């Protein structure tokens, strides 16, 4: 064909030879015929020509361009009759068989007295041929930011906004709407579901019986082992390996991920947030709570909002709790201007009893003696006392590069509100939170509001207050695949752990880099052993059943979590695209309703662009990260082993258990070895649960995924 020449082996001493060999030609121009020539092999002279024939590829290529996803196996696409313009000896049919286009033909040899040759044509795509262009888009995006400086972070944010709100939801809708839900492979779905249930069961047992088990690692390991990037990577890659039928199977997996498994992830994250809120604000009375009402403007318990809880004993004599946004979050305290970005010199402050200098950027600290105690700090931040401390006074707290704030006339008033407590759970603000257990990696003892004081106003004993100060603005690429609610992603590499030791004599500020903590305790699964004993059991990590606190009744917690999950889902455009796509496919394939051509073409254009734009957005995200491996080499190696070894191994066991064999078994294993999914990473960043590990899984996993899946493809095909 053209300049390509292929040759079969020699069949000796046989007048009716059978070759049964596969020969592969690259088709660049379907108008060029394939020329076939048969020779008689001679040892000591040139081979004698015994006839030739030509194969016309045009009917076969035309059949390939048809939409074949919904056709049953064995469907005849085209019939070609023998005539003088072709070399057919009898009728030839182009057939759709097991997701592949095949054509059997019997050719009559020319330039010979008699002779016929039977051949079969099949169309294959080289593994990775559909994915390599996606990697080109990712590399172009990476170079546009990292090397050529074409896009600024704000421009990247706009691109990712388009991808999150339009491209990816329409891509998901297009795949789901064109998939026939009445012909789903339930055995394949059962294998995928069983794999995830096995992983969840093993992690649940580990959490309950192991000292190192915790909810955070359960969520992270479940994401790593069972939630691959099926939509962007799985569909094109598996189509190239096993044909269009495998793409249909991947769409079925995408439907389950969007509707069931991502919702389950949200449920686990919101359960974690609810448990942290209850255990921190009601450590002794949580079991008495009979209802928890959440104001409509509270969208999540993910820690991005500063919340307050109000407890009230009503006429029934039971405890009722209301969760609402803190008034502090609506004040100027948390405006960007008051974060200290544009102020290098603190203004005079009327805050006494503590000189908290340079929580973000002090280089020449000059601390003095102070009678600051946690009660004062908690009261002034939470609004629980009456004082003349205003929002503008935060200028004297966030940055101090010059003079030390002056002594002020702030008066101490011991005003305690028994029914209100402030829940400072925010990792995207630039102001420290007074709840230490919420943010310290190793945990610390909660600071109470009724701390005993000495007569001179000094606090009885020195205590440590742990808090996070995020020293960088939000990443502009955070809302990839996340919709408007998936806000800015903070740069984990810039997170600082600020330790303020408040004592009668001095105020010490110590910073510890969070990356160092992760390097040091990467495999400690929450640092729950010796470090906790050394800290005298200060604080407990969420999910620690060994020292579990009493929680509200199951019905109360379930209702709270369902409300929060619902509020998250209705703000995610992927939720609507999945549900509308599934509804349309049910109607379309049941009553054979066609979508209007203008709408179908519009969706098709945007969805086709969505696949490339999704990879382009990933490249932008990679370029804006300080490091590709953000969690340390050993933790990254562990995460990659879970992603590319444990996941496929569990999938293989689950598939064999439900009876998958042959091609379906190979498809199931290869799709389990795809890189880490994007949505679990967005959730992890949003809820601050090992975001560095999931970031490494997405970025580094994307780089090594193609060769790993090719290795699986080759080994499974042997």
mmCIF file of N, CA and C in Angstrom, residues 98 124 171 211 344 369 412 497 523 535 572 583 594 620 633 697:
data_model
loop_
_atom_site.group_PDB
_atom_site.id
_atom_site.type_symbol
_atom_site.label_atom_id
_atom_site.label_comp_id
_atom_site.label_asym_id
_atom_site.label_seq_id
_atom_site.Cartn_x
_atom_site.Cartn_y
_atom_site.Cartn_z
ATOM 1 N N UNK A 98 -18.587 -6.946 18.242
ATOM 2 C CA UNK A 98 -17.908 -6.755 19.534
ATOM 3 C C UNK A 98 -17.131 -5.455 19.589
ATOM 4 N N UNK A 124 -7.928 -1.051 13.598
ATOM 5 C CA UNK A 124 -7.429 -0.922 14.959
ATOM 6 C C UNK A 124 -6.780 0.445 15.109
ATOM 7 N N UNK A 171 -19.177 18.150 28.180
ATOM 8 C CA UNK A 171 -18.519 16.905 27.796
ATOM 9 C C UNK A 171 -19.158 15.716 28.502
ATOM 10 N N UNK A 211 -4.516 1.458 65.586
ATOM 11 C CA UNK A 211 -4.244 2.705 66.266
ATOM 12 C C UNK A 211 -3.964 3.827 65.276
ATOM 13 N N UNK A 344 2.867 47.642 55.632
ATOM 14 C CA UNK A 344 4.108 47.130 56.181
ATOM 15 C C UNK A 344 4.380 47.630 57.585
ATOM 16 N N UNK A 369 6.897 41.778 77.617
ATOM 17 C CA UNK A 369 6.071 41.051 78.567
ATOM 18 C C UNK A 369 4.608 41.378 78.374
ATOM 19 N N UNK A 412 -10.151 44.959 80.124
ATOM 20 C CA UNK A 412 -10.560 43.569 80.235
ATOM 21 C C UNK A 412 -11.931 43.490 80.870
ATOM 22 N N UNK A 497 2.617 26.866 60.010
ATOM 23 C CA UNK A 497 2.050 26.536 61.302
ATOM 24 C C UNK A 497 2.627 27.507 62.308
ATOM 25 N N UNK A 523 4.157 8.665 56.729
ATOM 26 C CA UNK A 523 3.583 7.340 56.888
ATOM 27 C C UNK A 523 3.088 7.093 58.305
ATOM 28 N N UNK A 535 2.703 14.434 73.612
ATOM 29 C CA UNK A 535 1.897 15.633 73.808
ATOM 30 C C UNK A 535 0.847 15.464 74.893
ATOM 31 N N UNK A 572 -23.061 22.532 41.967
ATOM 32 C CA UNK A 572 -22.061 21.924 41.089
ATOM 33 C C UNK A 572 -22.670 21.683 39.709
ATOM 34 N N UNK A 583 -31.269 11.531 32.186
ATOM 35 C CA UNK A 583 -32.708 11.628 31.892
ATOM 36 C C UNK A 583 -32.964 11.639 30.394
ATOM 37 N N UNK A 594 -35.164 12.174 18.900
ATOM 38 C CA UNK A 594 -33.919 12.775 18.454
ATOM 39 C C UNK A 594 -33.805 14.206 18.971
ATOM 40 N N UNK A 620 -2.156 24.040 32.953
ATOM 41 C CA UNK A 620 -2.071 25.308 33.675
ATOM 42 C C UNK A 620 -1.894 25.072 35.168
ATOM 43 N N UNK A 633 8.948 12.505 48.530
ATOM 44 C CA UNK A 633 9.188 11.367 47.641
ATOM 45 C C UNK A 633 8.614 10.063 48.176
ATOM 46 N N UNK A 697 -0.947 12.872 43.100
ATOM 47 C CA UNK A 697 -1.611 11.810 42.351
ATOM 48 C C UNK A 697 -2.118 12.280 41.007
#
